Rosetta silent file (secondary structure, phi, psi, omega in degrees, C-alpha in Angstrom):
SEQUENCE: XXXXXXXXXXXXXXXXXXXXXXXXXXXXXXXXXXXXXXXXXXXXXXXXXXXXXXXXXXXXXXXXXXXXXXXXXXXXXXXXXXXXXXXXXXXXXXXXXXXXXXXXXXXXXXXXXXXXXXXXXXXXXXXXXXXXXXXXXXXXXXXXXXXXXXXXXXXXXXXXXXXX
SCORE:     score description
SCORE:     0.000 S_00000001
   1 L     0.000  135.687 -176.483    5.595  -18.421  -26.939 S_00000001
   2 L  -108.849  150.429 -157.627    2.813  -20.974  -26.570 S_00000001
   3 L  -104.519  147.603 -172.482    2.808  -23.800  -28.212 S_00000001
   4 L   -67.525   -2.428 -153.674   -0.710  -25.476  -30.592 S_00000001
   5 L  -130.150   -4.653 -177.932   -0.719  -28.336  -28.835 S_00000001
   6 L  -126.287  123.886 -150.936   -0.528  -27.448  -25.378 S_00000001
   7 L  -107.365  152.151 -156.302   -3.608  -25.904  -23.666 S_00000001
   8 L  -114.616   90.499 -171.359   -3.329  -24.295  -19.861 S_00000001
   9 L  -136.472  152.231  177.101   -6.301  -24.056  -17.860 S_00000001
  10 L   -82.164   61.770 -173.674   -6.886  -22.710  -14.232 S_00000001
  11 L   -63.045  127.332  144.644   -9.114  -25.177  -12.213 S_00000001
  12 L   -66.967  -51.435 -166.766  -10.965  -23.543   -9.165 S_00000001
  13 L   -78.662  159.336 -173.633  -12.939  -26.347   -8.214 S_00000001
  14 L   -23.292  150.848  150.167  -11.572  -29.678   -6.305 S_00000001
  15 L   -52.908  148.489  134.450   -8.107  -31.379   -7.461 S_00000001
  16 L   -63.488  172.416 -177.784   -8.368  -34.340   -9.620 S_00000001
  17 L  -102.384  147.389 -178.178   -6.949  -37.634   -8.370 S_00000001
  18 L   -70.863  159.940 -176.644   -4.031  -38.870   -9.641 S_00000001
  19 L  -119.565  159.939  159.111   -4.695  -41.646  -12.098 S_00000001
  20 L  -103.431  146.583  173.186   -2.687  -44.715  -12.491 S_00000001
  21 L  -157.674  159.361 -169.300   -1.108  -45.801  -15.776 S_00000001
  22 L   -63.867  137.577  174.773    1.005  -48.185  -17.556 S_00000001
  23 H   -38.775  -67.666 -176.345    4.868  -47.423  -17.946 S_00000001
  24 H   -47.642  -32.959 -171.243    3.937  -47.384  -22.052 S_00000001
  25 H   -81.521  -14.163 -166.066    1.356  -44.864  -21.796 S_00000001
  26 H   -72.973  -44.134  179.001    3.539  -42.992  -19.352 S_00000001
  27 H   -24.635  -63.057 -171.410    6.628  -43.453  -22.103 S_00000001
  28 H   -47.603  -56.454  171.005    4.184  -42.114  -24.485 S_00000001
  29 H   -54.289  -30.492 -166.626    2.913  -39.174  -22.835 S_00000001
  30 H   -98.618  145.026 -138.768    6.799  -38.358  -21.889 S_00000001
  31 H    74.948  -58.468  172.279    7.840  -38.764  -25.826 S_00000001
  32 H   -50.910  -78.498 -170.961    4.992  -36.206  -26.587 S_00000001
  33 H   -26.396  -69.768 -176.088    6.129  -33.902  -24.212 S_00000001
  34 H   -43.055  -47.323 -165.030   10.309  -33.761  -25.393 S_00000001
  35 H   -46.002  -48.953 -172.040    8.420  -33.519  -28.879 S_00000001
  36 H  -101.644   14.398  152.391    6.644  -30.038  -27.993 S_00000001
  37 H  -100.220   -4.206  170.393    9.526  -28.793  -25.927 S_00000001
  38 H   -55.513  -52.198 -171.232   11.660  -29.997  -29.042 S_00000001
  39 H   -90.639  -16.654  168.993    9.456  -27.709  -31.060 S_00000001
  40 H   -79.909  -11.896 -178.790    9.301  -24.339  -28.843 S_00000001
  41 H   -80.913  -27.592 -178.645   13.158  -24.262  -28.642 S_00000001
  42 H   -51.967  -52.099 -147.755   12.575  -24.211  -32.511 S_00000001
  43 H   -83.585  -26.675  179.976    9.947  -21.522  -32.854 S_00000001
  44 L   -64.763  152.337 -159.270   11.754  -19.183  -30.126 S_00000001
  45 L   -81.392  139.555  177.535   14.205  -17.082  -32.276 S_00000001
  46 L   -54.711  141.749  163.855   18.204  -18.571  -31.541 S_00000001
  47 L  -108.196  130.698 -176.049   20.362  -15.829  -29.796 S_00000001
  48 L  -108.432  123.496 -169.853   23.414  -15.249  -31.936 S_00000001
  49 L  -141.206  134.581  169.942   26.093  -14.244  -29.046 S_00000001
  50 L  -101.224  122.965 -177.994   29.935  -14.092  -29.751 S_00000001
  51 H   -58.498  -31.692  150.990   31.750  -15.966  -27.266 S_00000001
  52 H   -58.653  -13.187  178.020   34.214  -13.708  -26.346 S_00000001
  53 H   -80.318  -34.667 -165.923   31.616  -10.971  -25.202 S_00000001
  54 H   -69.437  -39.148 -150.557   30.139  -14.101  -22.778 S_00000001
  55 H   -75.447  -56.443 -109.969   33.945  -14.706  -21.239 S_00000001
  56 L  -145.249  158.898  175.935   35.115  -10.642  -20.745 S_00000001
  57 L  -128.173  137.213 -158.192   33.183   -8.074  -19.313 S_00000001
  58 E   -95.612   60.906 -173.527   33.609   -4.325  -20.475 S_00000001
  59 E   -80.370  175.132  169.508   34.920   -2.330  -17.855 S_00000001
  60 E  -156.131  128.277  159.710   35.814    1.510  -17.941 S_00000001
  61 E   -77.957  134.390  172.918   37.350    3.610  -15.841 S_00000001
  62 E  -102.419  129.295  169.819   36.213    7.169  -14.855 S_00000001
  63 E  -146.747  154.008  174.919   38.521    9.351  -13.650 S_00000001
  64 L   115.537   33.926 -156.844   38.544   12.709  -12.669 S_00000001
  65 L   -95.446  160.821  162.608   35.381   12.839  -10.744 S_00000001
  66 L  -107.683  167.163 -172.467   34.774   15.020   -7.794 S_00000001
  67 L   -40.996  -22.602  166.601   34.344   14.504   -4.104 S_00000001
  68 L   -44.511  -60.501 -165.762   30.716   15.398   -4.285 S_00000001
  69 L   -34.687   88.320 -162.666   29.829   13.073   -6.519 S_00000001
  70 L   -86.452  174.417 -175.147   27.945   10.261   -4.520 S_00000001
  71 H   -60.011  -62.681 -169.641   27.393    6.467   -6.119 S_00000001
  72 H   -51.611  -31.612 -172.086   23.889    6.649   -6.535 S_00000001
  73 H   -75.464  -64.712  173.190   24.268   10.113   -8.996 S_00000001
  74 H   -16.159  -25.762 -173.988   26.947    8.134  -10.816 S_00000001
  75 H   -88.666  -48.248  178.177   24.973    5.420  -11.585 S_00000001
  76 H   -55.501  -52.402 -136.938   22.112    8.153  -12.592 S_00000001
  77 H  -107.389  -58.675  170.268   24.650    9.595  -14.856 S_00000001
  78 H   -91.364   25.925  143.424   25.799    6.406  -16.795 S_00000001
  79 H   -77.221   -0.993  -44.948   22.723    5.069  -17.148 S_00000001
  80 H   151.425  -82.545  161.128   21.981    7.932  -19.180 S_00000001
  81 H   -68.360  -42.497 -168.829   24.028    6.062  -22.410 S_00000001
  82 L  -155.836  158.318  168.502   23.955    2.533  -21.250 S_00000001
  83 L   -70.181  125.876 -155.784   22.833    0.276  -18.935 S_00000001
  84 L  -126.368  115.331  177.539   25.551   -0.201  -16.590 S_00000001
  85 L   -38.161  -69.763 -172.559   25.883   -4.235  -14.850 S_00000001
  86 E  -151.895  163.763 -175.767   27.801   -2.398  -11.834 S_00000001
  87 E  -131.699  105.019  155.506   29.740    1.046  -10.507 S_00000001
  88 E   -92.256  127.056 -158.015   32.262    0.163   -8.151 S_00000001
  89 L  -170.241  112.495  144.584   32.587    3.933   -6.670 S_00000001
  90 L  -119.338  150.907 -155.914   32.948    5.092   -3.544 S_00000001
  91 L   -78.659  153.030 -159.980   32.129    8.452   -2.574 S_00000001
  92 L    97.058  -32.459  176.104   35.307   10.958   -2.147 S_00000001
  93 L   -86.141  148.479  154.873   37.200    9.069   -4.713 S_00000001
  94 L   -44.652  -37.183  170.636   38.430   10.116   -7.485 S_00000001
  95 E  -130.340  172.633 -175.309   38.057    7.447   -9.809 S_00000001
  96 E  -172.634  149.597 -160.559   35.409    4.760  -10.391 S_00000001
  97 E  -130.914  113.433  174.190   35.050    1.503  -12.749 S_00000001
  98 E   -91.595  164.722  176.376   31.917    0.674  -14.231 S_00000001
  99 E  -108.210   96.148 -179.463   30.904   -2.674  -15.544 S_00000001
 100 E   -98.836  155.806  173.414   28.825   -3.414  -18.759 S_00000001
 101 L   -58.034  -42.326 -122.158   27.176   -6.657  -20.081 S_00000001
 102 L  -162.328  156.638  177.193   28.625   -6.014  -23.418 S_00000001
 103 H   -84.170  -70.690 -170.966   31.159   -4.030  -25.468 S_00000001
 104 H   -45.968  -11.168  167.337   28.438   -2.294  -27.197 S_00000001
 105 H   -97.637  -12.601  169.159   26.984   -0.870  -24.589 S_00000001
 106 H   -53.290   -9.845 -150.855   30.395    0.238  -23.244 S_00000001
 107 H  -128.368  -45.777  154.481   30.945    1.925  -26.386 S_00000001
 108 H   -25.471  -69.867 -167.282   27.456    3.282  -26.447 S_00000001
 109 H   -66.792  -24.886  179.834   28.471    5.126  -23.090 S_00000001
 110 H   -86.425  -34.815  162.661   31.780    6.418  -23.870 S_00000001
 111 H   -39.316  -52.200 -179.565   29.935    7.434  -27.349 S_00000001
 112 H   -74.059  -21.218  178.694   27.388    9.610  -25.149 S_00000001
 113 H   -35.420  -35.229 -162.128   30.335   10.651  -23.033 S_00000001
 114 L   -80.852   -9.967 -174.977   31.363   12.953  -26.129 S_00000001
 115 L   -74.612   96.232  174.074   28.449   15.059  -25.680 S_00000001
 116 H   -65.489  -22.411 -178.297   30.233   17.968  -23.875 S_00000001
 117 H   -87.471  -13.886 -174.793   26.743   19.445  -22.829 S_00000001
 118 H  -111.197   27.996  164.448   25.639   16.886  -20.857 S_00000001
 119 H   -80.216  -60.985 -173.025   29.412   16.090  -19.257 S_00000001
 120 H   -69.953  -15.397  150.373   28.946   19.711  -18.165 S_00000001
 121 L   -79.947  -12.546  160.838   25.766   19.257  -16.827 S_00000001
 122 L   -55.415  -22.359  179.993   27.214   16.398  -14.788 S_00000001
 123 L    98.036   19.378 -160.670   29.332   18.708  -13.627 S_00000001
 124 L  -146.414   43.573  134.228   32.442   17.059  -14.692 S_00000001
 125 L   -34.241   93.537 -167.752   34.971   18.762  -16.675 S_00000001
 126 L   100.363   40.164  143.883   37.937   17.007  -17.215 S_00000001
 127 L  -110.177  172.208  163.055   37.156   13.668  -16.809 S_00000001
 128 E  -106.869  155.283 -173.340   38.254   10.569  -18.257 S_00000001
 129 E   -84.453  100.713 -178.238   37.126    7.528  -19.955 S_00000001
 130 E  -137.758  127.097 -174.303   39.812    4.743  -20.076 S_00000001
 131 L  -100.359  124.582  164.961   38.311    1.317  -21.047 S_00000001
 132 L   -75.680  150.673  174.838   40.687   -1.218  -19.586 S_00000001
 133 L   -56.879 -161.329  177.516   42.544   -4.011  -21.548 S_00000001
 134 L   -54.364  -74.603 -135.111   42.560   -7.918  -20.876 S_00000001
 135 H  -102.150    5.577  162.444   44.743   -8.126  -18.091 S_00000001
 136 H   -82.795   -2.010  151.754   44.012   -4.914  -16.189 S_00000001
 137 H   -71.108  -28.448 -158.216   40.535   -6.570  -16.429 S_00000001
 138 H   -67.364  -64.059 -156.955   42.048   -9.702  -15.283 S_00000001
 139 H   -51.493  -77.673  164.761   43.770   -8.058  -12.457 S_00000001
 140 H   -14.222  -48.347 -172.514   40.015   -6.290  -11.471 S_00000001
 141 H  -102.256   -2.349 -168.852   38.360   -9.164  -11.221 S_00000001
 142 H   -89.628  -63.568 -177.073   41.063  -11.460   -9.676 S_00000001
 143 H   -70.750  -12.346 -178.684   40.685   -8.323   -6.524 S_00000001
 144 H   -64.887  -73.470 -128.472   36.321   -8.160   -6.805 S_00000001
 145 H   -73.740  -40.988  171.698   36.769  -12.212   -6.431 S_00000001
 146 H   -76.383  -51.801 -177.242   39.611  -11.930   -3.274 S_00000001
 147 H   -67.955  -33.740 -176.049   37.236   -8.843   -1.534 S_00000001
 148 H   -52.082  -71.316 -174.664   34.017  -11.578   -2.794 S_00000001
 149 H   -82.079   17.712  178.082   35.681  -14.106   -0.576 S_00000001
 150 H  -105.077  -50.288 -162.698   36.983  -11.926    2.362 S_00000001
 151 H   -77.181  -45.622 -168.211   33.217  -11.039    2.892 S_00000001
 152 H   -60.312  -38.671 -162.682   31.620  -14.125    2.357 S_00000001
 153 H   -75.651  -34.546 -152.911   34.726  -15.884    5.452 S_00000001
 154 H   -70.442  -58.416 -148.394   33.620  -12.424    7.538 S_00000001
 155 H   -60.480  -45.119  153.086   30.024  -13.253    7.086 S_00000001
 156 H     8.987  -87.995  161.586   30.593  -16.689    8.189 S_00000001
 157 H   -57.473  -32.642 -171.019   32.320  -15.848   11.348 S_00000001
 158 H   -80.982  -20.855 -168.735   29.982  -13.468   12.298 S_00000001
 159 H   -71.550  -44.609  169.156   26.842  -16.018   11.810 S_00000001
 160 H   -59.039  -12.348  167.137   29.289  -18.464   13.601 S_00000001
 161 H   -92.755  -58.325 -156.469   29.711  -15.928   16.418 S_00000001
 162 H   -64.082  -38.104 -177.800   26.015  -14.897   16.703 S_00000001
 163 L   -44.536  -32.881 -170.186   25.069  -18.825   16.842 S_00000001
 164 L   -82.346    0.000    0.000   27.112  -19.661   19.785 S_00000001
């Protein structure tokens, strides 16, 4: 959103030179400034967000999928209802836990889920949906954050190997 008071322009031609100026005019000019970023946090519209959707993350488990099924179609496939943060899924397994921004779109995807024709064009009769609680979320992200930090000590060492 642009603001009335503050105009943009695209110089081609030579830099100006910096000018010198007195600490008051600098105050002044810096006073102005808070004022018209004071007034664009106004005119941009507030985001009304419930603070438990910022803490928790929406996971769901799929289960029942088959070995065919590679990561990339999976992704293709719940994208489909909702935009899905991340699909921890590797191919051959059985099950796989997606990640949403949001409850609503979690509930969006298990909503399109009920659509039996396009489960069956996935190919995927008899699977299941199971949106985990609290602490089998906890427990999920407690092992992402222990594999998170396994890789990150790995990568380390190996940078620390190729360096020598």
């Amino acid at each position: 959103m642009y603001h009335p008071k503050v105009v943009c322009k695209v110089s081609i031609g030579p830099l100006k030179a910096l000018r010198v100026m007195s600490i008051e005019e600098w105050l002044g000019y810096k006073k102005e400034f808070k004022e018209i970023m004071r007034e664009l946090e106004e005119l941009n519209e507030p985001k009304i967000e419930c603070e438990e959707e910022k803490k928790t993350v929406c996971l769901i488990r799929i289960e029942g999928l088959k070995e065919s099924v590679s990561k990339e179609e999976l992704k293709v496939f719940v994208s489909n209802f909702a935009r899905p943060e991340y699909v921890d899924y590797k191919k051959g397994e059985a099950k796989a836990i997606v990640r949403f921004k949001s409850v609503g779109d979690a509930d969006k995807f298990t909503q399109g889920c009920n659509n039996e024709a396009k489960l069956k064009a996935f190919d995927k009769e008899g699977i299941k949906l199971i949106r985990l609680n609290k602490d089998e979320e906890a427990d999920y992200l407690l092992l992402v954050e222990k594999q998170r930090q396994n890789f990150k000590k790995y990568m380390a060492a190996r940078k620390k190997k190729v360096d020598e």
